[in-house]
GROMACS .gro file of N, CA and C in nm:
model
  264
    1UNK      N    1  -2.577   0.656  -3.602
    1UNK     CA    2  -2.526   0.716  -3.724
    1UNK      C    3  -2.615   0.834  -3.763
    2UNK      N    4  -2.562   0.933  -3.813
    2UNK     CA    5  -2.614   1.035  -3.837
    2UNK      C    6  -2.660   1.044  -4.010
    3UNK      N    7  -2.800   1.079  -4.000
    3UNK     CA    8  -2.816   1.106  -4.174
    3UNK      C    9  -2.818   1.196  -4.201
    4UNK      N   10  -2.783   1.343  -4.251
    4UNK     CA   11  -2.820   1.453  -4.285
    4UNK      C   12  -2.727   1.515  -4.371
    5UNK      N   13  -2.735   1.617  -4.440
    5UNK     CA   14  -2.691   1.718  -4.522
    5UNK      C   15  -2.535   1.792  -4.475
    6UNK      N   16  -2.493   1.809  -4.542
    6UNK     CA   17  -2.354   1.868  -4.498
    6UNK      C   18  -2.325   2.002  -4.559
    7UNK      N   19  -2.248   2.083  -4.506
    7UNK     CA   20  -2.198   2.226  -4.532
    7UNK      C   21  -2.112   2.265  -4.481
    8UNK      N   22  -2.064   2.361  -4.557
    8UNK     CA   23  -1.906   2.406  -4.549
    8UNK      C   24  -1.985   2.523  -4.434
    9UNK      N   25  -1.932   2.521  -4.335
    9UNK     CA   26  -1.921   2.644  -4.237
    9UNK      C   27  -1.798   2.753  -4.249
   10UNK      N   28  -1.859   2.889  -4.198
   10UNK     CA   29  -1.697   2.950  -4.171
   10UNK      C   30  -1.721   3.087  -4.091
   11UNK      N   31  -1.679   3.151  -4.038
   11UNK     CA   32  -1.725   3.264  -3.944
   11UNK      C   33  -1.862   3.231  -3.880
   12UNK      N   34  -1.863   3.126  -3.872
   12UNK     CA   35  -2.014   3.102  -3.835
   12UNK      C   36  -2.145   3.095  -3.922
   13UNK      N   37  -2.083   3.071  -4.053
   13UNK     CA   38  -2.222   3.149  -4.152
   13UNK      C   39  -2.207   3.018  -4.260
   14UNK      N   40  -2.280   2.920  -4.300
   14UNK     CA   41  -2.296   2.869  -4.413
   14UNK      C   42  -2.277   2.917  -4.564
   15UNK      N   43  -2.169   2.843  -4.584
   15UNK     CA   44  -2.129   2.910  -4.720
   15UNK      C   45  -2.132   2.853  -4.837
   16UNK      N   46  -2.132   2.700  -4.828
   16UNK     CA   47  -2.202   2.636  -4.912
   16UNK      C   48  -2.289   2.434  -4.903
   17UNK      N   49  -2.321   2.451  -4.936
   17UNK     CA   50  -2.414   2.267  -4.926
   17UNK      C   51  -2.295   2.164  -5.046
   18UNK      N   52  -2.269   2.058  -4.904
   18UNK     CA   53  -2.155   2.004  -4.998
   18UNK      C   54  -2.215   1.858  -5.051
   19UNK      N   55  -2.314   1.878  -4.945
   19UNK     CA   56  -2.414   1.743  -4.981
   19UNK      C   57  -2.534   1.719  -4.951
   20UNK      N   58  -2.659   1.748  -4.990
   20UNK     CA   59  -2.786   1.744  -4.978
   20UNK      C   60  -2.861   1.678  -4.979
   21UNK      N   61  -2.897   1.573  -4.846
   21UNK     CA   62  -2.970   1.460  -4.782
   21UNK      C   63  -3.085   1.402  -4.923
   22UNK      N   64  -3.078   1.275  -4.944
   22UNK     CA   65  -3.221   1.275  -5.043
   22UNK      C   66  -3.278   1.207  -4.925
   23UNK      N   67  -3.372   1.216  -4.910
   23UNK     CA   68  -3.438   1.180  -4.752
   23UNK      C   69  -3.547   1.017  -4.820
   24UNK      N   70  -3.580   1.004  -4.943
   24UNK     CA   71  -3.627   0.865  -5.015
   24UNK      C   72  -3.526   0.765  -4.986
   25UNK      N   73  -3.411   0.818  -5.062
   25UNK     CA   74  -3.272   0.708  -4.969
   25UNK      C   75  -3.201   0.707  -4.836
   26UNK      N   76  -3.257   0.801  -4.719
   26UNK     CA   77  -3.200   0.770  -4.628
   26UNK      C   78  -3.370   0.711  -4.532
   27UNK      N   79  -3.480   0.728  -4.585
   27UNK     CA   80  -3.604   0.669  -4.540
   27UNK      C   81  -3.558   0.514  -4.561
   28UNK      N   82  -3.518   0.466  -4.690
   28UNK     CA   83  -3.498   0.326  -4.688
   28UNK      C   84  -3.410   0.256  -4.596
   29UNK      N   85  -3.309   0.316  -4.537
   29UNK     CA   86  -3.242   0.267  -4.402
   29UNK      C   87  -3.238   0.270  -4.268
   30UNK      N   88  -3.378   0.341  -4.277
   30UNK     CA   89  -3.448   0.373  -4.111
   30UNK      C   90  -3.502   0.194  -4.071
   31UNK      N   91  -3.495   0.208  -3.970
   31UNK     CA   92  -3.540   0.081  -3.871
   31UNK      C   93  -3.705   0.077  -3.899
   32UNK      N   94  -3.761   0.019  -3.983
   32UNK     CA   95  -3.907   0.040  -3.968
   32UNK      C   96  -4.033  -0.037  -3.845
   33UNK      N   97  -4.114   0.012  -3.825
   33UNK     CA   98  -4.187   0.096  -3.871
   33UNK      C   99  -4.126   0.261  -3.808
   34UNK      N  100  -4.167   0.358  -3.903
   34UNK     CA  101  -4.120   0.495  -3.787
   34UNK      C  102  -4.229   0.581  -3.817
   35UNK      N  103  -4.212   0.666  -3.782
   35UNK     CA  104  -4.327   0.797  -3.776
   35UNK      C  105  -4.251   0.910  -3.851
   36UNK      N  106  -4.275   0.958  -3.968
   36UNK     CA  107  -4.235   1.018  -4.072
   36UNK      C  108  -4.304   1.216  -4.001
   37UNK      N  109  -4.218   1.276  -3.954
   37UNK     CA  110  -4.346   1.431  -3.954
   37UNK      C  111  -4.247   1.544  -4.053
   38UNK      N  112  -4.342   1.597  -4.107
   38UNK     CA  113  -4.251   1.691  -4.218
   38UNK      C  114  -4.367   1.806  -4.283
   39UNK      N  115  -4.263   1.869  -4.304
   39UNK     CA  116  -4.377   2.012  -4.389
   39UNK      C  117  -4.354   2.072  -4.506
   40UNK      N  118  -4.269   1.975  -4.611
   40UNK     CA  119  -4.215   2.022  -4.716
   40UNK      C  120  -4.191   1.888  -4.837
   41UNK      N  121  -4.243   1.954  -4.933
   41UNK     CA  122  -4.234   1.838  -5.047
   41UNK      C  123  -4.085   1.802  -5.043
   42UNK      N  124  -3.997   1.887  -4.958
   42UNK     CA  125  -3.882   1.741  -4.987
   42UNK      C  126  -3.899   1.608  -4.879
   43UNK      N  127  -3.982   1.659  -4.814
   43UNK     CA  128  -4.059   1.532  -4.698
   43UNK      C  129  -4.108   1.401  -4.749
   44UNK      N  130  -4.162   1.428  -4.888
   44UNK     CA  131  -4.254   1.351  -4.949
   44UNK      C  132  -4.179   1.204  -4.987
   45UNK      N  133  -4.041   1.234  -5.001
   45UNK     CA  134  -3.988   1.038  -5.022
   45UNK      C  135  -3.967   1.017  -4.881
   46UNK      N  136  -3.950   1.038  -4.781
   46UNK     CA  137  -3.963   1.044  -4.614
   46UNK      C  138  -4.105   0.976  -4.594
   47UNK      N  139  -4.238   1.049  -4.603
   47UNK     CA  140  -4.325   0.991  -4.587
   47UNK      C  141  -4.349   0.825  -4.654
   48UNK      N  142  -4.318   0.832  -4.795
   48UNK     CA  143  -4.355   0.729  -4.908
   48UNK      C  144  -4.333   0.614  -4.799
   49UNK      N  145  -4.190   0.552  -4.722
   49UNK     CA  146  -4.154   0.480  -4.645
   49UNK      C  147  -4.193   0.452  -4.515
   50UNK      N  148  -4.265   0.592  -4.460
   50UNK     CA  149  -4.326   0.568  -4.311
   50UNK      C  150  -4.401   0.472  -4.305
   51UNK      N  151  -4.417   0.444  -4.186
   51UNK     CA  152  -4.535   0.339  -4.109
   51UNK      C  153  -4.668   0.418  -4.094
   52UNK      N  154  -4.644   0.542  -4.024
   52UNK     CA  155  -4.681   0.675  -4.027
   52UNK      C  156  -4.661   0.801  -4.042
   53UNK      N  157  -4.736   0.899  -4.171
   53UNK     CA  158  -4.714   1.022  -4.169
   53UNK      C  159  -4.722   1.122  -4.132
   54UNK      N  160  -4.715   1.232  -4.056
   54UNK     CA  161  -4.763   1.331  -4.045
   54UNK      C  162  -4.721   1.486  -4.068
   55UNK      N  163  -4.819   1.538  -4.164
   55UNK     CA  164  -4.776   1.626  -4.193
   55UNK      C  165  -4.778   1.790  -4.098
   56UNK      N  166  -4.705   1.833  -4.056
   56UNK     CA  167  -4.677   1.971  -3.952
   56UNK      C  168  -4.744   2.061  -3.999
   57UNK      N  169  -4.824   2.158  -4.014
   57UNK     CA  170  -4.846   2.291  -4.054
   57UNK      C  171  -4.807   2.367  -3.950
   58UNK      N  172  -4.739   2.359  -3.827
   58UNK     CA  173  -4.773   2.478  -3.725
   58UNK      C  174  -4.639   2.600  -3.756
   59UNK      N  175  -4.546   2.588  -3.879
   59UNK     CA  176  -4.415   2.670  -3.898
   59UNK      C  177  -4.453   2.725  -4.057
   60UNK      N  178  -4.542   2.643  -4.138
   60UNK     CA  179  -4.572   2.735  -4.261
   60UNK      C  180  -4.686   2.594  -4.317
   61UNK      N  181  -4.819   2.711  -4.414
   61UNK     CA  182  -4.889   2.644  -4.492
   61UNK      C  183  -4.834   2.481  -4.523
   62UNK      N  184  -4.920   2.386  -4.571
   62UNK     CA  185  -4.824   2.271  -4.624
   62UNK      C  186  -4.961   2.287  -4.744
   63UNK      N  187  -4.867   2.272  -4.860
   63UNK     CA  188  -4.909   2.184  -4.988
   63UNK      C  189  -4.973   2.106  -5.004
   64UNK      N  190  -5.062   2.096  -5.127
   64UNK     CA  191  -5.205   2.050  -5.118
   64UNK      C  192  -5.127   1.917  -5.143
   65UNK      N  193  -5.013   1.892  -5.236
   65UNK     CA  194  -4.941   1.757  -5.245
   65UNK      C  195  -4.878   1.697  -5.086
   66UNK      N  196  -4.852   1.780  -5.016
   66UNK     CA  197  -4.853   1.745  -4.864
   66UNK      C  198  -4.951   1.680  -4.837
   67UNK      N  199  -5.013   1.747  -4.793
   67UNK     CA  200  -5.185   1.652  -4.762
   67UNK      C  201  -5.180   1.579  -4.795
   68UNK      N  202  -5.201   1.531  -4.919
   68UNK     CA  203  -5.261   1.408  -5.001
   68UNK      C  204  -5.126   1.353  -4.974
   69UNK      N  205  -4.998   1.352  -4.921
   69UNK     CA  206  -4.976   1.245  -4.905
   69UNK      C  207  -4.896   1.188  -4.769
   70UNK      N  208  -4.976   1.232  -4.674
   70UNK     CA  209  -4.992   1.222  -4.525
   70UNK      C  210  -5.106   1.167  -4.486
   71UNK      N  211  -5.045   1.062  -4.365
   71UNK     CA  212  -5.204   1.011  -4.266
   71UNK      C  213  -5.286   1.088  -4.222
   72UNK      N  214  -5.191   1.194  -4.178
   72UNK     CA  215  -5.206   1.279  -4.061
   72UNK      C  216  -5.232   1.428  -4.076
   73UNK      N  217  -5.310   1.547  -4.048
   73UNK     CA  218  -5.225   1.701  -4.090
   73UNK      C  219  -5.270   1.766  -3.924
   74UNK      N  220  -5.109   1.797  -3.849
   74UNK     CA  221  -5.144   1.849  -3.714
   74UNK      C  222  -5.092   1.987  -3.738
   75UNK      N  223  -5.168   2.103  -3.708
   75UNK     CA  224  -5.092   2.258  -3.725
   75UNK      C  225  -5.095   2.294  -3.590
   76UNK      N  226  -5.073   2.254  -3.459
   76UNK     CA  227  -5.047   2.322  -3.391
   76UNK      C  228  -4.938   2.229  -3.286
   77UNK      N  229  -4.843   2.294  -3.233
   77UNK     CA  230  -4.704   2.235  -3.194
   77UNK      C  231  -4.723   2.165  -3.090
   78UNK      N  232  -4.817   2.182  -2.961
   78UNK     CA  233  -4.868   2.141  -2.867
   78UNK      C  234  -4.888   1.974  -2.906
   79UNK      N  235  -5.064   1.999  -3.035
   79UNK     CA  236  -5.104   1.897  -3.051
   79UNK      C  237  -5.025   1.793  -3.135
   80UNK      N  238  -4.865   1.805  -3.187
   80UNK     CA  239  -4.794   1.691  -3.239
   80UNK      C  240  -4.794   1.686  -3.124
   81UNK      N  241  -4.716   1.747  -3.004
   81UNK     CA  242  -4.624   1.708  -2.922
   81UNK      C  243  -4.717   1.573  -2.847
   82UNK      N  244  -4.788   1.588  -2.848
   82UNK     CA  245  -4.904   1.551  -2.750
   82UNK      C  246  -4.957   1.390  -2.804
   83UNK      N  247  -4.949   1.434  -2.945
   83UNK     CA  248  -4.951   1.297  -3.035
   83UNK      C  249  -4.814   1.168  -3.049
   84UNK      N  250  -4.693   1.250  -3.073
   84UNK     CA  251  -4.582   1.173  -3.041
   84UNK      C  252  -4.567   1.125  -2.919
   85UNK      N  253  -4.597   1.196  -2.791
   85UNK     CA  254  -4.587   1.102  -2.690
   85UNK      C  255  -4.683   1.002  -2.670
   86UNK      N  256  -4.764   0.983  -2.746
   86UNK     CA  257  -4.852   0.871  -2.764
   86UNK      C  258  -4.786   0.723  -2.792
   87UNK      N  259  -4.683   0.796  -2.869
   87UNK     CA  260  -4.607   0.619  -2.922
   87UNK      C  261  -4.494   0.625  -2.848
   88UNK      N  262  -4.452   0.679  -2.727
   88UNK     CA  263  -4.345   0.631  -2.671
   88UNK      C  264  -4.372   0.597  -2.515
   0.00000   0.00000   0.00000
């Protein structure tokens, strides 16, 4: 099943958000434990539920409220990658 956000498409171009994921209520129906990675305070009810957090910097700064509320802070794309294949 798919969780995510929905939008009206049309010539190819997003034209409007018909429904905008709260990611706190779709964290509560994940299979736990999971590995939460995100770089944006809308991440932050995503993390609240993880087993584990980690927060991304390697696509933009993260928020000092990021940090503080992540296990983890990896900024370079390599070293997630490198970390996620750790748990599989």
């Amino acid at each position: 099943r798919c969780v995510c956000s929905h939008a009206e498409v049309r010539d190819d171009r997003v034209r409007a958000l018909t429904h905008i994921l709260d990611k706190r209520e779709a964290a509560k129906r994940l299979a736990q434990p999971y590995i939460a990675v995100g770089d944006g305070e809308n991440d932050l009810g995503l993390f609240a539920f993880a087993g584990l957090s980690v927060g991304f910097g390697g696509a933009r700064r993260l928020s000092p409220r990021v940090r503080r509320a992540v296990d983890i802070v990896i900024d370079d794309e390599e070293a997630l990658v490198r970390f996620l294949q750790a748990f599989v």
